[in-house]
Short mmCIF file of C-alpha atoms in Angstrom, two decimals:
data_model
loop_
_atom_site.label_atom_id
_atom_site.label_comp_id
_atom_site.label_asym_id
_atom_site.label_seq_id
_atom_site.Cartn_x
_atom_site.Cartn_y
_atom_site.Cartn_z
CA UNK J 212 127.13 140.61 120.11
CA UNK J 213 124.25 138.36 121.01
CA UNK J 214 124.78 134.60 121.97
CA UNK J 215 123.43 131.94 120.04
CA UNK J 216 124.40 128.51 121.38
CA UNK J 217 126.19 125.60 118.80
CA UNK J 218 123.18 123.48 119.75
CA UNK J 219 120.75 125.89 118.28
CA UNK J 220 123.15 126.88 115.39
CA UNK J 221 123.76 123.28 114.58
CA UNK J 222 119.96 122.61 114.61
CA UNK J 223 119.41 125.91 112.51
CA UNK J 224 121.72 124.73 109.67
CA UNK J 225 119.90 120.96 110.22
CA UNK J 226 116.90 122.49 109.31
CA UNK J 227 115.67 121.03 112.50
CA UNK J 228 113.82 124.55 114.31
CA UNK J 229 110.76 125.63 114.05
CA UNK J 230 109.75 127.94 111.55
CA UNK J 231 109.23 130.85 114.01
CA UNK J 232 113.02 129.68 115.19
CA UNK J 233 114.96 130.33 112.24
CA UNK J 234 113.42 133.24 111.14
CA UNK J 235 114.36 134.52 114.58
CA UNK J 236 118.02 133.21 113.73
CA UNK J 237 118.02 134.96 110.38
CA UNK J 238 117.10 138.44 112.06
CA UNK J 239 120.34 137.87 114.22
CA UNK J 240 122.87 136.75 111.48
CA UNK J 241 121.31 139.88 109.37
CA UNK J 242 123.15 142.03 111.91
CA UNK J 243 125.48 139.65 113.79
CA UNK J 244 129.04 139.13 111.62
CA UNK J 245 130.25 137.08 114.45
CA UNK J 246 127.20 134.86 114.56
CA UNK J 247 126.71 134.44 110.43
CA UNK J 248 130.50 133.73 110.42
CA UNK J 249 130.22 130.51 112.49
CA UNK J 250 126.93 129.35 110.70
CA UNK J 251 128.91 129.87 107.48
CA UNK J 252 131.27 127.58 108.90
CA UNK J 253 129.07 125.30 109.98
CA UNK J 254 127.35 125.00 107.25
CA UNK J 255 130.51 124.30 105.46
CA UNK J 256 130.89 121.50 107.97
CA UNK J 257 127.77 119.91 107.19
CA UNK J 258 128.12 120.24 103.60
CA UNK J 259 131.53 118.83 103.59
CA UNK J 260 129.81 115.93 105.70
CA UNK J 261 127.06 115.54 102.94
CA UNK J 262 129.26 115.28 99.71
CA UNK J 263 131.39 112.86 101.78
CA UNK J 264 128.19 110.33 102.67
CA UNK J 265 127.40 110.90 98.81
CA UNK J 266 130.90 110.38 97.74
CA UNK J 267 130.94 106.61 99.32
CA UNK J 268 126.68 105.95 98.16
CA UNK J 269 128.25 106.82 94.61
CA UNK J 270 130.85 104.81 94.48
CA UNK J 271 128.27 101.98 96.03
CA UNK J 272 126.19 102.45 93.34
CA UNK J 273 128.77 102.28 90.73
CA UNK J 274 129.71 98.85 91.83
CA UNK J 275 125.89 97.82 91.87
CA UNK J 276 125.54 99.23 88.40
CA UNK J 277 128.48 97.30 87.24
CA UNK J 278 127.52 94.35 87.92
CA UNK J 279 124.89 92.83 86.38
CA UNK J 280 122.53 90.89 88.80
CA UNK J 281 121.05 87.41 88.51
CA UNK J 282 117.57 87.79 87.66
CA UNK J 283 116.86 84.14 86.84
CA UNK J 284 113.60 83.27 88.70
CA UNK J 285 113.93 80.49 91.42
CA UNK J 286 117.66 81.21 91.70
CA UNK J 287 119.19 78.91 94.21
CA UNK J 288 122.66 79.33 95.60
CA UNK J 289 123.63 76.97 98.61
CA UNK J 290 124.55 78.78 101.62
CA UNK J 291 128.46 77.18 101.65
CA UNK J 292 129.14 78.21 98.35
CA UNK J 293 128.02 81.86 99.19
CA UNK J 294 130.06 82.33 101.86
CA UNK J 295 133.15 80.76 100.23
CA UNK J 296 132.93 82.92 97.16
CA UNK J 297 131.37 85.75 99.24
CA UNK J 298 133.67 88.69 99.62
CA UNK J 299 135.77 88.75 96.63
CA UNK J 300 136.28 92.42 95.91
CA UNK J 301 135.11 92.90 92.41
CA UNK J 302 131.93 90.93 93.39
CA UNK J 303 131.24 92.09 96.52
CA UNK J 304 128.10 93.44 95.41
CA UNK J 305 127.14 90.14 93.47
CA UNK J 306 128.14 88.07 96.50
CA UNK J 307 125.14 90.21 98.72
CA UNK J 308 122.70 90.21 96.28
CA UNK J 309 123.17 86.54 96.29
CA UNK J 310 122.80 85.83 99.82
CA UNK J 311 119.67 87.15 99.70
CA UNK J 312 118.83 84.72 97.16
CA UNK J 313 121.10 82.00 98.75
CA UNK J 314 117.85 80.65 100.52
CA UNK J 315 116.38 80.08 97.11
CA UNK J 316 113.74 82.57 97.15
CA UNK J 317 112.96 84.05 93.93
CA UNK J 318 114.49 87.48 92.87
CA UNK J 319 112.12 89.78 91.19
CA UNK J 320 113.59 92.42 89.36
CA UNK J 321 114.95 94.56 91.91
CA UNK J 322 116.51 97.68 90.02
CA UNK J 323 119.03 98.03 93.24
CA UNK J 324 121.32 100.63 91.90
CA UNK J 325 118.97 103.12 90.43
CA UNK J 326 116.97 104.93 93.14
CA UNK J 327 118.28 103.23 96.54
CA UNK J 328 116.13 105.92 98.74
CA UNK J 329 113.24 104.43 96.76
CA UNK J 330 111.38 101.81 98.44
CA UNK J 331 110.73 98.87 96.10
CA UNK J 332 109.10 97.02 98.85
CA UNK J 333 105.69 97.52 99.40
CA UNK J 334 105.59 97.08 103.00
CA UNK J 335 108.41 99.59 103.39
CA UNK J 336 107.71 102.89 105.03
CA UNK J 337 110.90 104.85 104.15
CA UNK J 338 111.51 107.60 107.16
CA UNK J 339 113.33 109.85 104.51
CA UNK J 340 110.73 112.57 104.03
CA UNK J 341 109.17 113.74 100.87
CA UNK J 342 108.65 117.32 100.42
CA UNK J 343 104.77 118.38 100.19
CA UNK J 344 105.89 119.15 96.25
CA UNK J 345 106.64 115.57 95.75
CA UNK J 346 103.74 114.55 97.64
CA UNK J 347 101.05 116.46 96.00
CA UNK J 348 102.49 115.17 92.71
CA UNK J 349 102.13 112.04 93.15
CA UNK J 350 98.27 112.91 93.80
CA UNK J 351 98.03 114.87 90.50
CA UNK J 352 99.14 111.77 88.97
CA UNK J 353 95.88 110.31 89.85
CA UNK J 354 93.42 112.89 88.25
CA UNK J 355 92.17 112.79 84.96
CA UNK J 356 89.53 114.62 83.18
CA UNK J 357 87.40 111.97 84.51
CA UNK J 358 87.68 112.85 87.81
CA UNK J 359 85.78 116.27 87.48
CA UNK J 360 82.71 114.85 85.35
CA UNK J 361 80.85 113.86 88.26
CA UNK J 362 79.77 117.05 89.81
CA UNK J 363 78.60 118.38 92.82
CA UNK J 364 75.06 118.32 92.23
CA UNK J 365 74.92 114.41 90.97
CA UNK J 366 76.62 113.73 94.79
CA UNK J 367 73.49 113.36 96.31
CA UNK J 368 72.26 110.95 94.35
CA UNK J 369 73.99 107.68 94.82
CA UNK J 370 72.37 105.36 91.94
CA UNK J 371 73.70 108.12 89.49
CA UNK J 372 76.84 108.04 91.10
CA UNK J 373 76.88 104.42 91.26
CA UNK J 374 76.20 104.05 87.78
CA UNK J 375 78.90 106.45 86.61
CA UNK J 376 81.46 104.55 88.20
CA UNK J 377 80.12 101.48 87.02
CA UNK J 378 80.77 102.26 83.58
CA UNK J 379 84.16 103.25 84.19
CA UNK J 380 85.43 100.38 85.80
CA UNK J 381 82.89 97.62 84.33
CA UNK J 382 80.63 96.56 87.61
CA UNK J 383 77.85 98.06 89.41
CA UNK J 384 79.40 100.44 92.48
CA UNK J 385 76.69 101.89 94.28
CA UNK J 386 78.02 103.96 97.48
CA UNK J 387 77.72 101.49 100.31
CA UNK J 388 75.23 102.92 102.88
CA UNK J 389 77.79 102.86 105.95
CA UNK J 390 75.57 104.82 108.23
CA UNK J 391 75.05 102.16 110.24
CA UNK J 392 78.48 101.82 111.04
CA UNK J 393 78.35 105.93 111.64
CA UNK J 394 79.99 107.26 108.53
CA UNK J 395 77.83 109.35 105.89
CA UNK J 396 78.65 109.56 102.48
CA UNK J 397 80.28 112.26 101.30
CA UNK J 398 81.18 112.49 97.85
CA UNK J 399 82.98 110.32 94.75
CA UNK J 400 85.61 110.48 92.06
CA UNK J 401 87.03 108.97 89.20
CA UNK J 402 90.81 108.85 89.55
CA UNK J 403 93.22 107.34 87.45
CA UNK J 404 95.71 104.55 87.99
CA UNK J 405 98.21 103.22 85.31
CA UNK J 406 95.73 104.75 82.75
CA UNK J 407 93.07 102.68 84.40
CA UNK J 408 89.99 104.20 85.90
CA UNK J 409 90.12 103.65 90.10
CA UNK J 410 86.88 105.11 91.63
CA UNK J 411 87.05 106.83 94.87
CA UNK J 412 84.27 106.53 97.55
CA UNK J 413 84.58 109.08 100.28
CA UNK J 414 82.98 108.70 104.00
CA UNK J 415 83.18 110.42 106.68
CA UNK J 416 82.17 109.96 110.69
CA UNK J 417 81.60 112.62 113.19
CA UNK J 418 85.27 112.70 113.97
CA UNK J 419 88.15 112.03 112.69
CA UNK J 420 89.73 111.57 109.32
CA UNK J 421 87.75 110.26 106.16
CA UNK J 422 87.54 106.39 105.29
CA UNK J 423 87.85 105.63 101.40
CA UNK J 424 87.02 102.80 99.09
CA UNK J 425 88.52 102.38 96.80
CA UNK J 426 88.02 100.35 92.95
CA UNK J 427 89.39 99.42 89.97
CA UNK J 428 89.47 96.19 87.67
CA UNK J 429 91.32 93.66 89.01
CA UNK J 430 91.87 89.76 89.92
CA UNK J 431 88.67 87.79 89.64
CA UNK J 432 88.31 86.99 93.41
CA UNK J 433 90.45 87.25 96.89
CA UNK J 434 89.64 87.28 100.42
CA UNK J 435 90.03 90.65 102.66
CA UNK J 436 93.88 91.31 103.56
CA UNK J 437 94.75 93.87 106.33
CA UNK J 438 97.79 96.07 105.41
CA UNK J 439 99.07 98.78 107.56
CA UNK J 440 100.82 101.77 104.77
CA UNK J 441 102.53 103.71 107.70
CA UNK J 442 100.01 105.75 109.47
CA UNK J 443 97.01 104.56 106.65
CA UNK J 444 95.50 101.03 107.16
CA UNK J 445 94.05 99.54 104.75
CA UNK J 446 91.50 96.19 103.80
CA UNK J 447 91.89 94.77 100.09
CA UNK J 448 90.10 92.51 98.90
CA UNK J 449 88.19 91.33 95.19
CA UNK J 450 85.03 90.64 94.10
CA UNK J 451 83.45 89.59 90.17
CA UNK J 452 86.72 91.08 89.03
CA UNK J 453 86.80 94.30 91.15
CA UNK J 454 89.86 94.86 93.19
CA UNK J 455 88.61 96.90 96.47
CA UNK J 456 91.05 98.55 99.08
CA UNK J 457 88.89 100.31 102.11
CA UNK J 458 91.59 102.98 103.68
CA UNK J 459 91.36 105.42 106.29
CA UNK J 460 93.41 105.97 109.48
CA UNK J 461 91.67 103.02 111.68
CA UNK J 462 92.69 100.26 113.77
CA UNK J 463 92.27 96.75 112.11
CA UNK J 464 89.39 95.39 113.81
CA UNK J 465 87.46 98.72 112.85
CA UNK J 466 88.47 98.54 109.53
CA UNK J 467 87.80 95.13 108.70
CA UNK J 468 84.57 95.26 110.24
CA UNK J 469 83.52 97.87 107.64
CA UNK J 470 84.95 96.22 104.82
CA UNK J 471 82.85 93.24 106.09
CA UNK J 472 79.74 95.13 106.57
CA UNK J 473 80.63 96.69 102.55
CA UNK J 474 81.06 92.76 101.55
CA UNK J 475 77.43 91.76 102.90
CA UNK J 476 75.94 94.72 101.06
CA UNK J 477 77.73 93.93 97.81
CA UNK J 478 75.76 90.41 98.11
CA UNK J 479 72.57 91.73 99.02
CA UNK J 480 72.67 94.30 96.13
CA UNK J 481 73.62 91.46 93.85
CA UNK J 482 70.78 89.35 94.61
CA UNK J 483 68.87 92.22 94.07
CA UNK J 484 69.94 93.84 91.51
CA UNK J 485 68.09 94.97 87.88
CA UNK J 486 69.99 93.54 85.04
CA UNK J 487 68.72 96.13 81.98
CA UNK J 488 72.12 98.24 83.28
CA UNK J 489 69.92 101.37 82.37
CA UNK J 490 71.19 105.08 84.21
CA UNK J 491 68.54 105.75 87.53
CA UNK J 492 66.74 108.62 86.91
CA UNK J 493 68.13 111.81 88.24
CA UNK J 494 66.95 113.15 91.21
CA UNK J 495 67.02 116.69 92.78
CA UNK J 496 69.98 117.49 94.85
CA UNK J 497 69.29 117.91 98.47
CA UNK J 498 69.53 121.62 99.69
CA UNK J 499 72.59 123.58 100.54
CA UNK J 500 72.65 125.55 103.52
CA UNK P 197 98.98 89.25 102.09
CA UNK P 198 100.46 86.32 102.65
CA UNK P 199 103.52 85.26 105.33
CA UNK P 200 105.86 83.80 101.85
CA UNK P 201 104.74 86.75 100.10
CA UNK P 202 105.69 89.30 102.99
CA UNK P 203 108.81 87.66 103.91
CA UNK P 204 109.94 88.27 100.03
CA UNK P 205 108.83 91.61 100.22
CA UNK P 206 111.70 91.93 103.05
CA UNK P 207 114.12 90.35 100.35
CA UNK P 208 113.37 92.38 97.48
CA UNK P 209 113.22 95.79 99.57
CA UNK P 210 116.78 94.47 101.15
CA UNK P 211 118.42 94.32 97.84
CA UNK P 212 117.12 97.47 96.33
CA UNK P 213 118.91 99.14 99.82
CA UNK P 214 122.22 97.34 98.88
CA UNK P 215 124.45 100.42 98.05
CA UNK P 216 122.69 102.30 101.21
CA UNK P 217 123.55 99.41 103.65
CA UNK P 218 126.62 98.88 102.42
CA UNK P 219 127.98 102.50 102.52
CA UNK P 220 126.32 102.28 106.49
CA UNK P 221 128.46 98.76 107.05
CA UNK P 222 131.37 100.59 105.38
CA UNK P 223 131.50 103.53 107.45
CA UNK P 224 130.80 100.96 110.97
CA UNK P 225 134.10 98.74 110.11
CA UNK P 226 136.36 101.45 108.31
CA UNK P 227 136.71 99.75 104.74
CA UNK P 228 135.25 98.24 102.00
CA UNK P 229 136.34 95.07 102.54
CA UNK P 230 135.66 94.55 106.12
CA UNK P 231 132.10 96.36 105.20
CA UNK P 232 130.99 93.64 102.93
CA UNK P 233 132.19 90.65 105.33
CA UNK P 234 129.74 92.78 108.11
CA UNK P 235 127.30 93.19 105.61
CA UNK P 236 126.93 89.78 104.35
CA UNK P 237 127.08 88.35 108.33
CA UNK P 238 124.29 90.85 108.83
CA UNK P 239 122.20 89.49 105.62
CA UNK P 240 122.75 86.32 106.69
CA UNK P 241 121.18 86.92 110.32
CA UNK P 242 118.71 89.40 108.87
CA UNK P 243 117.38 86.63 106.43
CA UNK P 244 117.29 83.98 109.61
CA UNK P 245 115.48 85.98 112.00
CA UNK P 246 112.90 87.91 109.44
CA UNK P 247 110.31 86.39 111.63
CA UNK P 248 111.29 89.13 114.00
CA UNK P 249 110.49 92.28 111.41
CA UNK P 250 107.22 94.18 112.80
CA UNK P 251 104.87 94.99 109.33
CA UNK P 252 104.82 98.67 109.63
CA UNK P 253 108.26 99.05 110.79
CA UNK P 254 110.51 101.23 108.27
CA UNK P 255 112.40 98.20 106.62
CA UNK P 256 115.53 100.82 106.39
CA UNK P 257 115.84 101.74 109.57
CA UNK P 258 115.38 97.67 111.09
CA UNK P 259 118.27 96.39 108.55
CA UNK P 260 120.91 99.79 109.67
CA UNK P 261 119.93 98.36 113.35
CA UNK P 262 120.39 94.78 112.47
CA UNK P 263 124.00 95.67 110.85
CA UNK P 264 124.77 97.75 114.17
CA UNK P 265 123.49 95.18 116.55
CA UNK P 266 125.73 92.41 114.90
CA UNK P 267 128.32 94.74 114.72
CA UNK P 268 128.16 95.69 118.91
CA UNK P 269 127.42 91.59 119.58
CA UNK P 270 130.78 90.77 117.51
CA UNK P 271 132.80 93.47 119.48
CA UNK P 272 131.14 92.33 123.04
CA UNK P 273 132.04 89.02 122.24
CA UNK P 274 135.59 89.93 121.01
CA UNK P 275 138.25 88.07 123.63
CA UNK P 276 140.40 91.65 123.62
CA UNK P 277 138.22 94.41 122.17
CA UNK P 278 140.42 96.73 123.25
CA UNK P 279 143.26 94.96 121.21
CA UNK P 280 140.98 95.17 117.80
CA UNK P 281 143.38 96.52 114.66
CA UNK P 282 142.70 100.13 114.17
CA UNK P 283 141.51 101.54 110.96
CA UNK P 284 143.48 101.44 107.96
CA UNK P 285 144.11 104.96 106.61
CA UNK P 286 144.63 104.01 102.79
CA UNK P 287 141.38 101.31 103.50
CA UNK P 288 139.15 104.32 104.52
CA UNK P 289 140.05 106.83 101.98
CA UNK P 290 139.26 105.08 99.30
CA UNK P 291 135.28 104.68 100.67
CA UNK P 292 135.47 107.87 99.23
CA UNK P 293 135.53 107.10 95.44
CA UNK P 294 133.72 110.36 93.78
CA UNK P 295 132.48 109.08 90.16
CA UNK P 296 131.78 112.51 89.34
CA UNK P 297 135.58 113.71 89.70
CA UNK P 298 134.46 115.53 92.94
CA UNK P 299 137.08 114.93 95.14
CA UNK P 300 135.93 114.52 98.76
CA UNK P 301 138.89 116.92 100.77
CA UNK P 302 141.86 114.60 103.10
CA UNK P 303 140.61 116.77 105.79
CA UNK P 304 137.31 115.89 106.26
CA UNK P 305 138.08 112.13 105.54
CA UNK P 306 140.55 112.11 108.26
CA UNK P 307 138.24 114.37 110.57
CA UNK P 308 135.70 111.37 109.85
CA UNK P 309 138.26 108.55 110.51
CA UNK P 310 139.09 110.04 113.91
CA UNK P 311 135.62 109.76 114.94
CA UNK P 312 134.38 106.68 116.84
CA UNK P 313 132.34 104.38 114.48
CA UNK P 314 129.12 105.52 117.20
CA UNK P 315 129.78 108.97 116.08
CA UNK P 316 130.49 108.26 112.50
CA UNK P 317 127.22 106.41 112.14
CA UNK P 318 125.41 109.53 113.67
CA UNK P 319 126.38 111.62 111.40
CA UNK P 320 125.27 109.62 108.85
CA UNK P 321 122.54 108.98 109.47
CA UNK P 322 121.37 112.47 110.15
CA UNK P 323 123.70 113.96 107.14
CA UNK P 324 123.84 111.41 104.57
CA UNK P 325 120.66 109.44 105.33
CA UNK P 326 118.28 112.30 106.37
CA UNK P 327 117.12 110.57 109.27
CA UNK P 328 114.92 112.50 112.33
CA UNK P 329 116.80 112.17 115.65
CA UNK P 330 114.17 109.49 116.91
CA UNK P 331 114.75 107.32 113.86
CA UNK P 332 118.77 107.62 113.86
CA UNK P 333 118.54 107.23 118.23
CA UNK P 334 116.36 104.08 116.92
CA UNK P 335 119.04 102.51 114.76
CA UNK P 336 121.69 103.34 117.54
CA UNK P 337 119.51 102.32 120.74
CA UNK P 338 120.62 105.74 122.11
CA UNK P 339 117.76 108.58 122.63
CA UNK P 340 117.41 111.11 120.29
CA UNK P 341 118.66 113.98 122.90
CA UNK P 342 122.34 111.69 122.60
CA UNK P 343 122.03 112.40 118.19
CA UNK P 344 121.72 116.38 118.81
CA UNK P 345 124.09 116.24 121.79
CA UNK P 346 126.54 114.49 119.19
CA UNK P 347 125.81 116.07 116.13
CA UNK P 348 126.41 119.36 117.60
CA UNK P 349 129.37 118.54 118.91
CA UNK P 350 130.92 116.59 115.73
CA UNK P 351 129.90 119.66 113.34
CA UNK P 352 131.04 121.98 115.52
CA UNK P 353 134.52 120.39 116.26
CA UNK P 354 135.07 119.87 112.33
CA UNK P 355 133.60 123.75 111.64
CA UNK P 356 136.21 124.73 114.74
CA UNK P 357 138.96 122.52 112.16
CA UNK P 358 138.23 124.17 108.77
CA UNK P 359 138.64 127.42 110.45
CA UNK P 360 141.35 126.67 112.08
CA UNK P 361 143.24 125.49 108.72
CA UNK P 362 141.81 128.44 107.13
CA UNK P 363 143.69 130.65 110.08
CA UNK P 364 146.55 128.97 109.41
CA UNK P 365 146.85 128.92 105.73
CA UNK P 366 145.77 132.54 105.04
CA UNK P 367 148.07 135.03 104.15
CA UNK P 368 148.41 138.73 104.98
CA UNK P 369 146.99 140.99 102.07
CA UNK P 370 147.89 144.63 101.75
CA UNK P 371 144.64 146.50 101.74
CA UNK P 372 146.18 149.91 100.38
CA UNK P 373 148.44 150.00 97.65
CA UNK P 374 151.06 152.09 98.78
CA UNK P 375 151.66 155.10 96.78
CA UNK P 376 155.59 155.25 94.84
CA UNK P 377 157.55 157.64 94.84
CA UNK P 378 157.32 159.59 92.01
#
């Protein structure tokens, strides 16, 4: 019979072992009766455990659904009457929505009971995991047909490029030249967004992970704002009713020293900009090795 | 974006978590009723001190450690925390409502009641919350060696339990019919 800890048993049915781990595992409980016994049972544990934690989120979100929240904007509750009326069982879940309103904050439609893994907040970096499935999904959500009409050999040329986009989302976007910041250009897209055209600007240094702009129509005008999307940092900002978001994986001062360096070039290129809106010409693409 | 605007952002992500924190406040004081009282307390402190929320900082994983800070303060401060009433049996069964007529079995409930609310929290937040060890050590101020050390040692002791009511509750089969006389 060959020994296999509960520590790496446990960790096998958490799915927490390398890959090479638990296949070694499996080769053992494929001739082990002893060993696949106990990871039968504790699987069973852990399962057990599972439909329990679910059993008491259900019942949570039964109470949420129930009751229907206050969605009147500028709610304002005053903090003595929340806790006086707080606990009540049947609106226990009322009473906590509340005193997060009680400071009278707006409430924008929150949708509490229908996904609660889901993060409605936009800052919120959730630490459950998505699976790559879920993750590449949410990517193909942002092609379109669009996004392959700009081919490889109109890369090279960065008016046509620029004037592509353009048309798609209404304003000049010409690739910034970043090179004097040390990233080249490398290539563009159209994606999609809410069934609106977002084009996609791709850089990239001598090391290190590409740096994107992003654009799309949006708000007439708004000042750069450094956001930090878990391990992705990102500058938004919006110009002539283009909403901009530079993102790569960057520090802030980096990052909004770019986006600065993209503003200035935006102004230049204004000022000096043709106004017939006609395509460039096209122009060979450089060699491939 | 701007402070106001960020400081709702907290708000609205803390309501959409609602059923999650609750079922984690639940599970700390052993009811539903004393899990809302904790809850709301922790809201209330949450919503005073959002200043101290880093931007970057899984909101989940700061409220669950807000709820369990405020829970260890309260029990520090306690005059006799030795003395504290012990959990109601009937108060912690019914956490487990199933809506889909799944009926959660009396053995693991009581296996879970047993456990110290430390212990219980580990597990969920491993099991039911899908939490990395770092993350759940995060929420508990314990290092994520002390989650594995305890997880392995919760699952095992309940998978040591099931077997041992399966032992005791299994009957002795005949594996060969035996042949009548003709």
């Amino acid at each position: 019979m060959t020994e296999l800890s509960d520590e790496l048993l446990v960790a096998y049915v958490d799915g927490q072992l390398a890959r090479k781990q638990s296949s070694a595992v499996e080769k053992v409980l494929e001739h082990d009766d002893v060993i696949a016994r106990r990871v039968a049972a504790l699987k069973d544990a852990h399962r057990r455990l599972e439909a329990a934690f679910e059993a008491i989120l259900a019942g949570e979100e039964a109470d949420a659904a129930a009751q229907p929240l206050p969605r009147a904007p500028g709610l304002f509750i005053a903090r003595d009457a929340l806790i006086k009326g707080g606990v009540a069982a049947a609106g226990i879940v009322v009473a906590l929505v509340l005193i997060l309103a009680g400071y009278g904050w707006p409430l924008a439609a929150p949708e509490f009971a229908s996904d609660a893994s889901g993060p409605a907040d936009p800052e919120h970096v959730g630490s459950l995991k998505r699976n790559w499935q879920e993750e590449v999904a949410r990517a193909q959500a942002l092609l379109s047909r669009a996004s392959l009409e700009l081919g490889r050999d109109s890369q090279g040329n960065r008016e046509l490029i620029g004037f592509h986009l353009g048309q798609a989302i209404g304003a000049a976007l010409t690739p910034p030249d970043l090179a004097p910041q040390g990233l080249r250009f490398a290539r563009a897209q159209l994606l999609s967004f809410g069934g609106e055209p977002l084009a996609q600007l791709l850089y990239l240094g001598t090391s290190g992970a590409p740096v994107a702009l992003y654009a799309k129509k949006g708000e007439a005008s708004a000042a750069p704002q450094f956001k930090r999307y878990g391990g992705i940092a990102g500058v938004a900002w919006s110009r002539d009713s283009v909403a901009y978001l530079l993102a790569g994986e960057r520090d802030e001062a980096s990052l909004l020293l770019l986006a600065e360096a993209i503003r200035s070039g935006q102004e230049i290129g204004d000022a000096a900009a043709a106004p017939d809106g006609s395509p460039p010409a096209p122009r060979p693409s450089p060699a491939r090795p | 974006m701007q402070a106001e605007d960020f400081y709702d952002s907290i708000r609205v992500g803390l309501i959409s978590m609602l059923p999650r924190l609750k079922r984690f406040a639940d599970l700390l004081a052993g009811g539903r009723s004393a899990g809302a009282a904790l809850l709301g307390r922790s809201l209330q402190r949450m919503l005073a001190e959002e200043h101290r929320y880093q931007r970057g900082t899984a909101l989940d994983r700061w409220a669950f450690a807000e709820i369990y800070r405020l829970w260890l303060d309260e029990l520090r401060d306690h005059a006799d925390p030795i003395r504290q009433p012990k959990i109601d049996d009937a108060s912690f069964a019914r956490l487990f409502r199933s809506e889909n007529g799944e009926a959660v079995d009396a053995f693991t409930i009581g296996f879970l009641r047993s456990l110290p609310p430390q212990q219980r929290l580990t597990l969920l937040l491993v099991c039911g919350e899908r939490f990395d060890h770092i993350d759940a050590g995060g929420v508990l101020d314990v290092t994520a060696e002390t989650v594995g050390a305890r997880l392995v040692r919760i699952v095992a002791s309940l998978a040591d339990g099931l077997s041992a009511r399966a032992g005791e509750s299994a009957t002795i089969e005949t594996l060969y019919r035996e042949e009548t006389a003709a």
